[in-house]
Amino acid sequence: MAAQQFISAGNAAPVNPANASISLAPNFKICEVDDKFEPETKSIAVPPSPPLGVLSRFSGKFCGKGFNLIFRPNSGPPTTTTFPNPIQPAAPTPPSENVLELNLTTETLSFSDPLGSIPNRGLETQNDIFLNGVPYVQAINDVTNTATGKADGKPTGIHFEPGLWMHIPATTVDPVLGESLTRMASIPHGTTINAQCLAPTTTFAGPPKIEPVDITPFVIANGKKVRFASQTASDIATPRLPQDLSKFIAAGTITQAILDDPNTVLRNANNGKNITKTVVFQVSTTPTVPELGGGTANIAFLLGNNLGPNASAVQMTATFWIETVQHKIVVPIFKPGQPALKIKPAEPHPGAEVPVFTVNPPHEITEPKTITVTSTQIQYSQVVFLNFAKLTWPHVSVATLVPTSEQTVPPSAWN
């Protein structure tokens, strides 16, 4: 474990400068306008800001590291993807009609202020409901370095996603449904998603239990799994990018265990961390609760026509873990009136992202004092099913994110 960093007694650099942000006009809030149009009409009083539930934890900017894995189509000349080591058969003859692309990633996830009171009008006996939510922007860079086998390459943008997280109150008539969450997002390749789930009702103690995820493609017609040579990390002559994973295997960044189960990256990220609380929820475009809505929509190119889909996104499921991480920091000698201290806790393992804490002791510290502080960590595992070449191909993205802004030490930490 690395030692903590005493950054300065002034301004500290953020954990990782955010390269994606979202902002609304000052004081922008959505609300109904009935009274504005008809001042004499008395509408039912509406809370100015409906609850966000667990979405209240989605505040500010987060950054971190992750892993992305996608099977993508390979075409014939002139846009054929080529490889350092020859592959057999040549693309696009099956099983070389696809490319398995692997990305070590960095990510920023920025949330705006809540939107306010968003009216959805009910019909007949179903009363109106009022939603609230937070806009977000996600940006992901590839930092894969084939020379080192590490995540220290030049950042190259591979994903940008503006969207909304919304909290929907329970309804008792039409539909009969508990409070729920939905994620609405737009992806530049030409897909939009609406993914819903019931809102989580409990917070459990301790770290998350992260189940494995399988990347093996399967036949659309019958679900039979079809394993490809590119899923074997030691094979250096397959349609895969990077093709030779020997340096990544040596560095531990892309291993056979990670190809078999990309969620290994999330579990590894939690090594050495003291996670005291976890909230988990899973949104899906094809939820199992029949009353829930959702779905995907794709542009014509992705849907294809005579030859079938080029890469139609037919389903998205994403699991989010919102965790409370406990840190120990040592506060040095301090006299009231000094500038606030900026302290970064010790990394639980090399390369781990940890936030910076603003420390302003309420009294004199005559000798180094250890205090306990907490921060929010967001982890997610997302699986998108892409259909092409008569198979469904899992596209898996995972990341571990921490706040970029300085975290204020609360008064309770000094008790």
mmCIF file of C-alpha atoms in Angstrom:
data_model
loop_
_atom_site.group_PDB
_atom_site.id
_atom_site.type_symbol
_atom_site.label_atom_id
_atom_site.label_comp_id
_atom_site.label_asym_id
_atom_site.label_seq_id
_atom_site.Cartn_x
_atom_site.Cartn_y
_atom_site.Cartn_z
ATOM 1 C CA MET A 1 0.000 0.000 0.000
ATOM 2 C CA ALA A 2 1.398 3.411 -0.974
ATOM 3 C CA ALA A 3 1.679 6.144 1.645
ATOM 4 C CA GLN A 4 -0.884 8.929 1.775
ATOM 5 C CA GLN A 5 -0.071 12.181 -0.016
ATOM 6 C CA PHE A 6 -0.075 15.552 1.719
ATOM 7 C CA ILE A 7 -0.745 17.626 -1.371
ATOM 8 C CA SER A 8 -0.699 21.216 -0.117
ATOM 9 C CA ALA A 9 -2.288 23.721 2.162
ATOM 10 C CA GLY A 10 -3.881 25.439 -0.797
ATOM 11 C CA ASN A 11 -5.553 24.438 -4.006
ATOM 12 C CA ALA A 12 -5.144 20.807 -5.013
ATOM 13 C CA ALA A 13 -5.337 19.366 -8.471
ATOM 14 C CA PRO A 14 -8.364 17.148 -9.088
ATOM 15 C CA VAL A 15 -7.956 13.398 -9.018
ATOM 16 C CA ASN A 16 -8.052 13.375 -12.809
ATOM 17 C CA PRO A 17 -8.974 16.420 -14.899
ATOM 18 C CA ALA A 18 -12.434 15.755 -16.290
ATOM 19 C CA ASN A 19 -12.695 15.836 -20.076
ATOM 20 C CA ALA A 20 -16.488 15.683 -20.166
ATOM 21 C CA SER A 21 -18.927 17.971 -18.454
ATOM 22 C CA ILE A 22 -22.530 19.043 -18.519
ATOM 23 C CA SER A 23 -24.155 22.174 -17.179
ATOM 24 C CA LEU A 24 -27.573 23.774 -17.093
ATOM 25 C CA ALA A 25 -28.412 27.458 -16.995
ATOM 26 C CA PRO A 26 -28.305 28.845 -13.440
ATOM 27 C CA ASN A 27 -31.493 28.079 -11.508
ATOM 28 C CA PHE A 28 -32.933 26.026 -14.389
ATOM 29 C CA LYS A 29 -35.702 23.760 -13.091
ATOM 30 C CA ILE A 30 -38.544 21.969 -14.846
ATOM 31 C CA CYS A 31 -42.037 22.366 -13.392
ATOM 32 C CA GLU A 32 -45.651 22.424 -14.583
ATOM 33 C CA VAL A 33 -47.007 25.683 -16.032
ATOM 34 C CA ASP A 34 -50.771 25.321 -15.417
ATOM 35 C CA ASP A 35 -50.900 28.244 -12.997
ATOM 36 C CA LYS A 36 -48.923 30.409 -15.419
ATOM 37 C CA PHE A 37 -51.522 29.976 -18.157
ATOM 38 C CA GLU A 38 -54.578 30.128 -15.905
ATOM 39 C CA PRO A 39 -53.689 31.959 -12.664
ATOM 40 C CA GLU A 40 -57.204 31.578 -11.290
ATOM 41 C CA THR A 41 -57.067 27.795 -11.701
ATOM 42 C CA LYS A 42 -55.909 26.083 -8.542
ATOM 43 C CA SER A 43 -53.872 23.011 -9.300
ATOM 44 C CA ILE A 44 -52.959 20.386 -6.744
ATOM 45 C CA ALA A 45 -49.850 21.412 -4.833
ATOM 46 C CA VAL A 46 -46.765 19.679 -6.171
ATOM 47 C CA PRO A 47 -43.545 19.281 -4.205
ATOM 48 C CA PRO A 48 -41.015 21.632 -5.820
ATOM 49 C CA SER A 49 -38.406 18.909 -5.941
ATOM 50 C CA PRO A 50 -39.562 15.275 -5.987
ATOM 51 C CA PRO A 51 -37.163 12.797 -4.394
ATOM 52 C CA LEU A 52 -34.266 11.327 -6.317
ATOM 53 C CA GLY A 53 -33.851 8.266 -4.139
ATOM 54 C CA VAL A 54 -30.537 6.553 -4.766
ATOM 55 C CA LEU A 55 -29.884 8.926 -7.673
ATOM 56 C CA SER A 56 -28.983 11.602 -5.111
ATOM 57 C CA ARG A 57 -25.598 9.841 -5.001
ATOM 58 C CA PHE A 58 -25.103 10.783 -8.668
ATOM 59 C CA SER A 59 -23.711 14.247 -8.005
ATOM 60 C CA GLY A 60 -20.648 16.044 -9.337
ATOM 61 C CA LYS A 61 -17.911 14.532 -11.459
ATOM 62 C CA PHE A 62 -16.306 11.102 -11.245
ATOM 63 C CA CYS A 63 -13.312 9.609 -12.991
ATOM 64 C CA GLY A 64 -11.521 6.298 -13.068
ATOM 65 C CA LYS A 65 -10.303 3.322 -15.029
ATOM 66 C CA GLY A 66 -11.937 0.391 -16.720
ATOM 67 C CA PHE A 67 -11.990 -2.168 -19.493
ATOM 68 C CA ASN A 68 -13.993 -2.416 -22.711
ATOM 69 C CA LEU A 69 -14.478 -5.497 -24.875
ATOM 70 C CA ILE A 70 -16.371 -5.612 -28.149
ATOM 71 C CA PHE A 71 -16.766 -8.089 -30.999
ATOM 72 C CA ARG A 72 -17.270 -5.932 -34.090
ATOM 73 C CA PRO A 73 -17.895 -6.859 -37.730
ATOM 74 C CA ASN A 74 -15.021 -7.137 -40.194
ATOM 75 C CA SER A 75 -15.734 -6.263 -43.808
ATOM 76 C CA GLY A 76 -14.112 -7.059 -47.123
ATOM 77 C CA PRO A 77 -11.736 -4.688 -48.981
ATOM 78 C CA PRO A 78 -11.027 -1.830 -48.847
ATOM 79 C CA THR A 79 -12.076 -1.343 -45.206
ATOM 80 C CA THR A 80 -10.917 -4.734 -43.942
ATOM 81 C CA THR A 81 -9.220 -4.641 -40.540
ATOM 82 C CA THR A 82 -5.756 -6.175 -40.894
ATOM 83 C CA PHE A 83 -3.410 -7.675 -38.312
ATOM 84 C CA PRO A 84 0.365 -8.004 -37.760
ATOM 85 C CA ASN A 85 0.114 -11.795 -37.746
ATOM 86 C CA PRO A 86 -1.800 -13.401 -40.640
ATOM 87 C CA ILE A 87 -5.167 -14.928 -39.790
ATOM 88 C CA GLN A 88 -6.860 -17.910 -41.384
ATOM 89 C CA PRO A 89 -9.227 -17.777 -43.111
ATOM 90 C CA ALA A 90 -8.865 -14.244 -44.402
ATOM 91 C CA ALA A 91 -11.576 -11.759 -43.453
ATOM 92 C CA PRO A 92 -14.487 -11.602 -43.899
ATOM 93 C CA THR A 93 -14.808 -15.381 -44.263
ATOM 94 C CA PRO A 94 -16.210 -16.894 -41.027
ATOM 95 C CA PRO A 95 -14.922 -17.258 -38.370
ATOM 96 C CA SER A 96 -12.911 -14.154 -39.363
ATOM 97 C CA GLU A 97 -16.018 -12.043 -39.969
ATOM 98 C CA ASN A 98 -15.464 -10.351 -36.611
ATOM 99 C CA VAL A 99 -12.749 -8.513 -34.681
ATOM 100 C CA LEU A 100 -12.457 -8.775 -30.906
ATOM 101 C CA GLU A 101 -11.302 -5.330 -29.755
ATOM 102 C CA LEU A 102 -9.962 -4.911 -26.212
ATOM 103 C CA ASN A 103 -9.526 -1.486 -24.616
ATOM 104 C CA LEU A 104 -7.916 -0.426 -21.375
ATOM 105 C CA THR A 105 -9.838 2.743 -20.571
ATOM 106 C CA THR A 106 -10.040 5.926 -18.575
ATOM 107 C CA GLU A 107 -13.421 7.530 -18.030
ATOM 108 C CA THR A 108 -15.144 10.648 -16.800
ATOM 109 C CA LEU A 109 -18.790 10.694 -15.729
ATOM 110 C CA SER A 110 -20.294 14.108 -15.009
ATOM 111 C CA PHE A 111 -23.684 14.764 -13.441
ATOM 112 C CA SER A 112 -25.606 18.028 -13.605
ATOM 113 C CA ASP A 113 -27.937 19.455 -10.969
ATOM 114 C CA PRO A 114 -31.358 17.772 -10.595
ATOM 115 C CA LEU A 115 -33.972 18.793 -13.156
ATOM 116 C CA GLY A 116 -36.788 19.612 -10.733
ATOM 117 C CA SER A 117 -40.448 18.567 -10.899
ATOM 118 C CA ILE A 118 -41.293 16.949 -14.233
ATOM 119 C CA PRO A 119 -45.043 16.378 -14.711
ATOM 120 C CA ASN A 120 -46.322 13.205 -16.346
ATOM 121 C CA ARG A 121 -50.083 13.407 -16.831
ATOM 122 C CA GLY A 122 -52.278 10.478 -15.868
ATOM 123 C CA LEU A 123 -55.514 9.497 -17.618
ATOM 124 C CA GLU A 124 -58.884 9.118 -15.890
ATOM 125 C CA THR A 125 -58.332 7.431 -12.515
ATOM 126 C CA GLN A 126 -54.534 7.504 -12.766
ATOM 127 C CA ASN A 127 -53.379 10.744 -11.144
ATOM 128 C CA ASP A 128 -50.478 12.819 -12.410
ATOM 129 C CA ILE A 129 -47.000 11.925 -11.234
ATOM 130 C CA PHE A 130 -43.886 14.059 -10.934
ATOM 131 C CA LEU A 131 -40.445 12.793 -11.876
ATOM 132 C CA ASN A 132 -37.007 14.117 -11.015
ATOM 133 C CA GLY A 133 -33.643 13.232 -12.429
ATOM 134 C CA VAL A 134 -30.067 14.163 -13.240
ATOM 135 C CA PRO A 135 -28.542 14.721 -16.685
ATOM 136 C CA TYR A 136 -25.135 13.151 -17.281
ATOM 137 C CA VAL A 137 -22.324 12.989 -19.799
ATOM 138 C CA GLN A 138 -19.971 10.011 -20.071
ATOM 139 C CA ALA A 139 -16.692 10.089 -22.013
ATOM 140 C CA ILE A 140 -14.353 7.114 -22.365
ATOM 141 C CA ASN A 141 -10.799 7.095 -23.732
ATOM 142 C CA ASP A 142 -8.740 4.140 -24.875
ATOM 143 C CA VAL A 143 -5.301 4.213 -23.197
ATOM 144 C CA THR A 144 -4.092 0.772 -24.303
ATOM 145 C CA ASN A 145 -0.318 0.760 -24.844
ATOM 146 C CA THR A 146 0.926 -2.220 -26.853
ATOM 147 C CA ALA A 147 4.544 -1.258 -26.108
ATOM 148 C CA THR A 148 4.139 -1.610 -22.334
ATOM 149 C CA GLY A 149 1.044 -3.752 -21.895
ATOM 150 C CA LYS A 150 -0.352 -1.105 -19.565
ATOM 151 C CA ALA A 151 -3.020 1.604 -19.493
ATOM 152 C CA ASP A 152 -0.500 4.387 -20.163
ATOM 153 C CA GLY A 153 -1.040 5.010 -23.863
ATOM 154 C CA LYS A 154 -2.109 8.236 -25.562
ATOM 155 C CA PRO A 155 -5.813 8.833 -24.827
ATOM 156 C CA THR A 156 -8.087 8.256 -27.801
ATOM 157 C CA GLY A 157 -11.825 8.840 -27.493
ATOM 158 C CA ILE A 158 -13.933 5.726 -28.078
ATOM 159 C CA HIS A 159 -17.261 6.570 -26.432
ATOM 160 C CA PHE A 160 -19.388 9.633 -25.712
ATOM 161 C CA GLU A 161 -22.816 9.407 -24.140
ATOM 162 C CA PRO A 162 -25.214 12.144 -23.057
ATOM 163 C CA GLY A 163 -28.189 10.942 -21.079
ATOM 164 C CA LEU A 164 -30.604 11.184 -18.178
ATOM 165 C CA TRP A 165 -31.095 9.209 -14.992
ATOM 166 C CA MET A 166 -34.705 9.581 -13.839
ATOM 167 C CA HIS A 167 -36.526 8.638 -10.638
ATOM 168 C CA ILE A 168 -40.174 7.658 -11.215
ATOM 169 C CA PRO A 169 -42.587 7.511 -8.269
ATOM 170 C CA ALA A 170 -44.795 4.512 -7.575
ATOM 171 C CA THR A 171 -48.233 4.303 -9.188
ATOM 172 C CA THR A 172 -51.246 2.346 -7.939
ATOM 173 C CA VAL A 173 -53.658 2.386 -10.912
ATOM 174 C CA ASP A 174 -52.092 2.361 -14.365
ATOM 175 C CA PRO A 175 -49.633 0.788 -14.070
ATOM 176 C CA VAL A 176 -49.501 -0.785 -10.621
ATOM 177 C CA LEU A 177 -45.780 -0.403 -10.094
ATOM 178 C CA GLY A 178 -43.353 0.533 -7.344
ATOM 179 C CA GLU A 179 -40.956 3.434 -7.640
ATOM 180 C CA SER A 180 -38.432 2.893 -10.393
ATOM 181 C CA LEU A 181 -35.340 4.246 -12.103
ATOM 182 C CA THR A 182 -34.638 4.662 -15.781
ATOM 183 C CA ARG A 183 -31.562 5.518 -17.791
ATOM 184 C CA MET A 184 -32.064 7.190 -21.149
ATOM 185 C CA ALA A 185 -29.011 7.575 -23.371
ATOM 186 C CA SER A 186 -27.842 8.354 -26.900
ATOM 187 C CA ILE A 187 -24.802 6.669 -28.440
ATOM 188 C CA PRO A 188 -22.983 8.254 -31.431
ATOM 189 C CA HIS A 189 -22.930 5.013 -33.461
ATOM 190 C CA GLY A 190 -26.690 5.410 -33.884
ATOM 191 C CA THR A 191 -28.374 3.727 -30.926
ATOM 192 C CA THR A 192 -30.620 5.116 -28.222
ATOM 193 C CA ILE A 193 -31.621 3.232 -25.091
ATOM 194 C CA ASN A 194 -34.292 3.415 -22.418
ATOM 195 C CA ALA A 195 -33.498 1.027 -19.561
ATOM 196 C CA GLN A 196 -35.683 0.721 -16.457
ATOM 197 C CA CYS A 197 -35.624 -1.108 -13.124
ATOM 198 C CA LEU A 198 -37.370 -1.049 -9.776
ATOM 199 C CA ALA A 199 -35.631 1.303 -7.368
ATOM 200 C CA PRO A 200 -33.376 -0.380 -4.804
ATOM 201 C CA THR A 201 -34.915 -0.534 -1.344
ATOM 202 C CA THR A 202 -31.971 -1.624 0.805
ATOM 203 C CA THR A 203 -28.364 -0.787 1.491
ATOM 204 C CA PHE A 204 -26.308 -3.754 2.601
ATOM 205 C CA ALA A 205 -23.169 -3.730 4.689
ATOM 206 C CA GLY A 206 -19.803 -4.489 3.170
ATOM 207 C CA PRO A 207 -18.445 -4.719 -0.368
ATOM 208 C CA PRO A 208 -20.457 -5.788 -3.415
ATOM 209 C CA LYS A 209 -20.794 -9.344 -4.592
ATOM 210 C CA ILE A 210 -19.928 -9.031 -8.269
ATOM 211 C CA GLU A 211 -21.069 -12.004 -10.318
ATOM 212 C CA PRO A 212 -19.130 -13.146 -13.412
ATOM 213 C CA VAL A 213 -20.082 -12.124 -16.941
ATOM 214 C CA ASP A 214 -19.534 -14.314 -20.017
ATOM 215 C CA ILE A 215 -18.383 -12.807 -23.319
ATOM 216 C CA THR A 216 -18.989 -15.900 -25.478
ATOM 217 C CA PRO A 217 -21.199 -15.212 -28.528
ATOM 218 C CA PHE A 218 -24.258 -17.377 -29.154
ATOM 219 C CA VAL A 219 -26.525 -18.333 -32.041
ATOM 220 C CA ILE A 220 -29.512 -15.995 -32.340
ATOM 221 C CA ALA A 221 -31.878 -18.806 -33.300
ATOM 222 C CA ASN A 222 -31.211 -21.251 -30.457
ATOM 223 C CA GLY A 223 -28.830 -19.663 -27.927
ATOM 224 C CA LYS A 224 -26.025 -22.185 -28.551
ATOM 225 C CA LYS A 225 -22.678 -20.712 -27.503
ATOM 226 C CA VAL A 226 -19.919 -20.369 -30.107
ATOM 227 C CA ARG A 227 -16.445 -19.820 -28.668
ATOM 228 C CA PHE A 228 -13.835 -18.068 -30.831
ATOM 229 C CA ALA A 229 -10.047 -18.441 -30.858
ATOM 230 C CA SER A 230 -9.716 -14.726 -30.050
ATOM 231 C CA GLN A 231 -11.048 -15.527 -26.572
ATOM 232 C CA THR A 232 -7.804 -17.399 -25.836
ATOM 233 C CA ALA A 233 -5.330 -14.833 -24.521
ATOM 234 C CA SER A 234 -2.213 -16.780 -25.530
ATOM 235 C CA ASP A 235 -3.257 -17.136 -29.193
ATOM 236 C CA ILE A 236 -1.394 -14.458 -31.190
ATOM 237 C CA ALA A 237 -2.813 -15.232 -34.650
ATOM 238 C CA THR A 238 -6.500 -14.452 -34.244
ATOM 239 C CA PRO A 239 -8.663 -11.513 -35.432
ATOM 240 C CA ARG A 240 -8.155 -9.538 -32.238
ATOM 241 C CA LEU A 241 -6.839 -6.093 -31.294
ATOM 242 C CA PRO A 242 -4.323 -6.142 -29.663
ATOM 243 C CA GLN A 243 -3.380 -9.412 -31.315
ATOM 244 C CA ASP A 244 -0.371 -10.290 -29.130
ATOM 245 C CA LEU A 245 -1.341 -10.021 -25.455
ATOM 246 C CA SER A 246 1.940 -11.278 -23.970
ATOM 247 C CA LYS A 247 2.929 -7.904 -22.467
ATOM 248 C CA PHE A 248 -0.583 -7.363 -21.119
ATOM 249 C CA ILE A 249 -0.580 -10.824 -19.553
ATOM 250 C CA ALA A 250 2.783 -10.069 -17.914
ATOM 251 C CA ALA A 251 1.465 -6.735 -16.606
ATOM 252 C CA GLY A 252 -1.781 -8.311 -15.396
ATOM 253 C CA THR A 253 -3.891 -5.821 -17.364
ATOM 254 C CA ILE A 254 -5.474 -8.257 -19.859
ATOM 255 C CA THR A 255 -5.323 -11.886 -18.805
ATOM 256 C CA GLN A 256 -7.180 -15.085 -19.572
ATOM 257 C CA ALA A 257 -9.170 -14.578 -16.374
ATOM 258 C CA ILE A 258 -10.245 -11.128 -17.593
ATOM 259 C CA LEU A 259 -11.271 -12.440 -21.019
ATOM 260 C CA ASP A 260 -13.252 -15.218 -19.344
ATOM 261 C CA ASP A 261 -14.888 -12.715 -16.974
ATOM 262 C CA PRO A 262 -14.345 -8.945 -17.487
ATOM 263 C CA ASN A 263 -15.908 -8.297 -14.063
ATOM 264 C CA THR A 264 -12.580 -9.545 -12.708
ATOM 265 C CA VAL A 265 -11.389 -5.979 -13.366
ATOM 266 C CA LEU A 266 -13.980 -4.646 -10.901
ATOM 267 C CA ARG A 267 -13.072 -7.147 -8.198
ATOM 268 C CA ASN A 268 -9.383 -6.384 -8.652
ATOM 269 C CA ALA A 269 -10.119 -2.662 -8.302
ATOM 270 C CA ASN A 270 -11.631 -3.309 -4.861
ATOM 271 C CA ASN A 271 -8.605 -5.153 -3.499
ATOM 272 C CA GLY A 272 -7.455 -3.543 -0.267
ATOM 273 C CA LYS A 273 -10.412 -1.147 -0.032
ATOM 274 C CA ASN A 274 -12.615 -0.913 3.038
ATOM 275 C CA ILE A 275 -16.088 -0.784 1.480
ATOM 276 C CA THR A 276 -18.601 -0.425 4.296
ATOM 277 C CA LYS A 277 -21.903 -0.068 2.398
ATOM 278 C CA THR A 278 -23.233 -0.970 -1.043
ATOM 279 C CA VAL A 279 -26.402 -0.182 -2.979
ATOM 280 C CA VAL A 280 -26.946 -2.193 -6.164
ATOM 281 C CA PHE A 281 -29.442 -1.924 -9.009
ATOM 282 C CA GLN A 282 -29.650 -3.232 -12.566
ATOM 283 C CA VAL A 283 -31.348 -1.428 -15.436
ATOM 284 C CA SER A 284 -32.274 -3.242 -18.630
ATOM 285 C CA THR A 285 -33.899 -2.473 -21.956
ATOM 286 C CA THR A 286 -35.663 -5.847 -21.598
ATOM 287 C CA PRO A 287 -36.640 -5.924 -17.910
ATOM 288 C CA THR A 288 -38.108 -9.077 -16.399
ATOM 289 C CA VAL A 289 -40.882 -7.188 -14.578
ATOM 290 C CA PRO A 290 -43.597 -6.943 -17.266
ATOM 291 C CA GLU A 291 -44.910 -3.556 -16.107
ATOM 292 C CA LEU A 292 -41.520 -1.920 -16.705
ATOM 293 C CA GLY A 293 -40.796 -0.278 -20.036
ATOM 294 C CA GLY A 294 -37.687 0.260 -22.125
ATOM 295 C CA GLY A 295 -36.037 -0.701 -25.359
ATOM 296 C CA THR A 296 -33.404 0.131 -27.960
ATOM 297 C CA ALA A 297 -33.601 1.928 -31.288
ATOM 298 C CA ASN A 298 -30.986 1.784 -34.069
ATOM 299 C CA ILE A 299 -30.273 3.693 -37.269
ATOM 300 C CA ALA A 300 -30.767 1.937 -40.616
ATOM 301 C CA PHE A 301 -27.070 1.121 -41.088
ATOM 302 C CA LEU A 302 -26.964 -0.863 -37.856
ATOM 303 C CA LEU A 303 -30.217 -2.670 -38.647
ATOM 304 C CA GLY A 304 -29.018 -3.591 -42.142
ATOM 305 C CA ASN A 305 -31.230 -5.074 -44.832
ATOM 306 C CA ASN A 306 -30.393 -7.736 -47.419
ATOM 307 C CA LEU A 307 -27.228 -8.954 -45.661
ATOM 308 C CA GLY A 308 -28.724 -8.699 -42.194
ATOM 309 C CA PRO A 309 -27.632 -6.405 -39.358
ATOM 310 C CA ASN A 310 -24.245 -4.697 -39.446
ATOM 311 C CA ALA A 311 -24.340 -4.483 -35.651
ATOM 312 C CA SER A 312 -27.837 -4.044 -34.270
ATOM 313 C CA ALA A 313 -27.912 -3.296 -30.542
ATOM 314 C CA VAL A 314 -30.866 -5.389 -29.389
ATOM 315 C CA GLN A 315 -30.423 -5.326 -25.618
ATOM 316 C CA MET A 316 -28.539 -3.441 -22.918
ATOM 317 C CA THR A 317 -28.261 -4.460 -19.274
ATOM 318 C CA ALA A 318 -26.148 -2.532 -16.777
ATOM 319 C CA THR A 319 -25.510 -3.227 -13.105
ATOM 320 C CA PHE A 320 -24.447 -0.325 -10.884
ATOM 321 C CA TRP A 321 -22.892 -0.583 -7.449
ATOM 322 C CA ILE A 322 -22.827 2.626 -5.396
ATOM 323 C CA GLU A 323 -20.393 2.058 -2.573
ATOM 324 C CA THR A 324 -19.258 3.863 0.557
ATOM 325 C CA VAL A 325 -15.485 3.555 0.907
ATOM 326 C CA GLN A 326 -13.791 4.223 4.232
ATOM 327 C CA HIS A 327 -10.313 5.782 4.338
ATOM 328 C CA LYS A 328 -7.829 6.557 7.099
ATOM 329 C CA ILE A 329 -5.896 9.811 6.789
ATOM 330 C CA VAL A 330 -3.258 11.228 9.097
ATOM 331 C CA VAL A 331 -3.711 14.931 9.830
ATOM 332 C CA PRO A 332 -0.410 16.698 10.556
ATOM 333 C CA ILE A 333 0.171 19.391 13.190
ATOM 334 C CA PHE A 334 -2.236 22.228 12.504
ATOM 335 C CA LYS A 335 -3.053 25.620 14.009
ATOM 336 C CA PRO A 336 -6.396 27.389 13.528
ATOM 337 C CA GLY A 337 -6.132 30.049 10.857
ATOM 338 C CA GLN A 338 -3.904 28.004 8.588
ATOM 339 C CA PRO A 339 -5.185 27.238 5.071
ATOM 340 C CA ALA A 340 -7.157 24.030 4.782
ATOM 341 C CA LEU A 341 -5.071 20.917 4.178
ATOM 342 C CA LYS A 342 -5.380 18.780 1.051
ATOM 343 C CA ILE A 343 -4.741 15.108 1.791
ATOM 344 C CA LYS A 344 -4.963 12.114 -0.519
ATOM 345 C CA PRO A 345 -5.345 8.782 1.329
ATOM 346 C CA ALA A 346 -2.932 5.949 0.704
ATOM 347 C CA GLU A 347 -3.651 3.927 -2.424
ATOM 348 C CA PRO A 348 -4.950 0.490 -1.378
ATOM 349 C CA HIS A 349 -2.981 -0.985 -4.297
ATOM 350 C CA PRO A 350 -0.725 0.485 -7.015
ATOM 351 C CA GLY A 351 -2.652 2.578 -9.513
ATOM 352 C CA ALA A 352 -5.868 2.719 -7.483
ATOM 353 C CA GLU A 353 -7.865 5.926 -7.794
ATOM 354 C CA VAL A 354 -8.606 7.686 -4.501
ATOM 355 C CA PRO A 355 -10.178 11.113 -3.918
ATOM 356 C CA VAL A 356 -8.559 14.138 -2.300
ATOM 357 C CA PHE A 357 -9.941 15.378 1.024
ATOM 358 C CA THR A 358 -10.105 18.982 2.211
ATOM 359 C CA VAL A 359 -9.167 18.933 5.888
ATOM 360 C CA ASN A 360 -9.891 21.961 8.078
ATOM 361 C CA PRO A 361 -9.602 20.863 11.724
ATOM 362 C CA PRO A 362 -11.989 22.673 14.098
ATOM 363 C CA HIS A 363 -9.242 22.959 16.713
ATOM 364 C CA GLU A 364 -5.475 22.850 17.035
ATOM 365 C CA ILE A 365 -3.750 19.564 16.208
ATOM 366 C CA THR A 366 -0.645 19.297 18.396
ATOM 367 C CA GLU A 367 0.488 15.923 17.076
ATOM 368 C CA PRO A 368 -0.424 13.833 14.012
ATOM 369 C CA LYS A 369 -3.978 12.538 14.322
ATOM 370 C CA THR A 370 -5.585 9.693 12.360
ATOM 371 C CA ILE A 371 -9.201 10.249 11.363
ATOM 372 C CA THR A 372 -11.700 8.157 9.407
ATOM 373 C CA VAL A 373 -13.382 9.610 6.317
ATOM 374 C CA THR A 374 -15.636 8.198 3.605
ATOM 375 C CA SER A 375 -16.236 8.735 -0.093
ATOM 376 C CA THR A 376 -18.572 7.436 -2.786
ATOM 377 C CA GLN A 377 -17.354 4.961 -5.390
ATOM 378 C CA ILE A 378 -19.367 4.014 -8.477
ATOM 379 C CA GLN A 379 -18.770 0.706 -10.238
ATOM 380 C CA TYR A 380 -20.686 -0.625 -13.198
ATOM 381 C CA SER A 381 -20.769 -3.612 -15.519
ATOM 382 C CA GLN A 382 -22.647 -3.126 -18.773
ATOM 383 C CA VAL A 383 -23.481 -5.756 -21.386
ATOM 384 C CA VAL A 384 -24.835 -4.794 -24.805
ATOM 385 C CA PHE A 385 -25.973 -7.555 -27.159
ATOM 386 C CA LEU A 386 -25.022 -6.836 -30.784
ATOM 387 C CA ASN A 387 -26.573 -8.941 -33.546
ATOM 388 C CA PHE A 388 -24.732 -9.676 -36.784
ATOM 389 C CA ALA A 389 -23.667 -12.731 -38.809
ATOM 390 C CA LYS A 390 -26.485 -14.821 -37.241
ATOM 391 C CA LEU A 391 -24.896 -14.510 -33.786
ATOM 392 C CA THR A 392 -25.429 -12.355 -30.710
ATOM 393 C CA TRP A 393 -22.130 -10.853 -29.571
ATOM 394 C CA PRO A 394 -21.731 -9.572 -25.968
ATOM 395 C CA HIS A 395 -20.120 -6.123 -25.741
ATOM 396 C CA VAL A 396 -18.934 -5.635 -22.148
ATOM 397 C CA SER A 397 -17.781 -2.419 -20.458
ATOM 398 C CA VAL A 398 -16.726 -2.073 -16.814
ATOM 399 C CA ALA A 399 -15.282 0.783 -14.749
ATOM 400 C CA THR A 400 -14.528 1.942 -11.218
ATOM 401 C CA LEU A 401 -15.062 5.683 -10.638
ATOM 402 C CA VAL A 402 -14.270 8.071 -7.766
ATOM 403 C CA PRO A 403 -15.074 11.775 -7.224
ATOM 404 C CA THR A 404 -12.788 14.252 -8.983
ATOM 405 C CA SER A 405 -13.607 17.160 -6.673
ATOM 406 C CA GLU A 406 -12.115 17.558 -3.221
ATOM 407 C CA GLN A 407 -14.170 15.836 -0.531
ATOM 408 C CA THR A 408 -14.874 17.891 2.583
ATOM 409 C CA VAL A 409 -14.175 16.193 5.888
ATOM 410 C CA PRO A 410 -17.389 16.451 7.974
ATOM 411 C CA PRO A 411 -17.410 17.625 11.611
ATOM 412 C CA SER A 412 -18.330 14.090 12.724
ATOM 413 C CA ALA A 413 -14.865 12.870 11.694
ATOM 414 C CA TRP A 414 -13.354 14.741 14.650
ATOM 415 C CA ASN A 415 -15.524 13.095 17.299
#
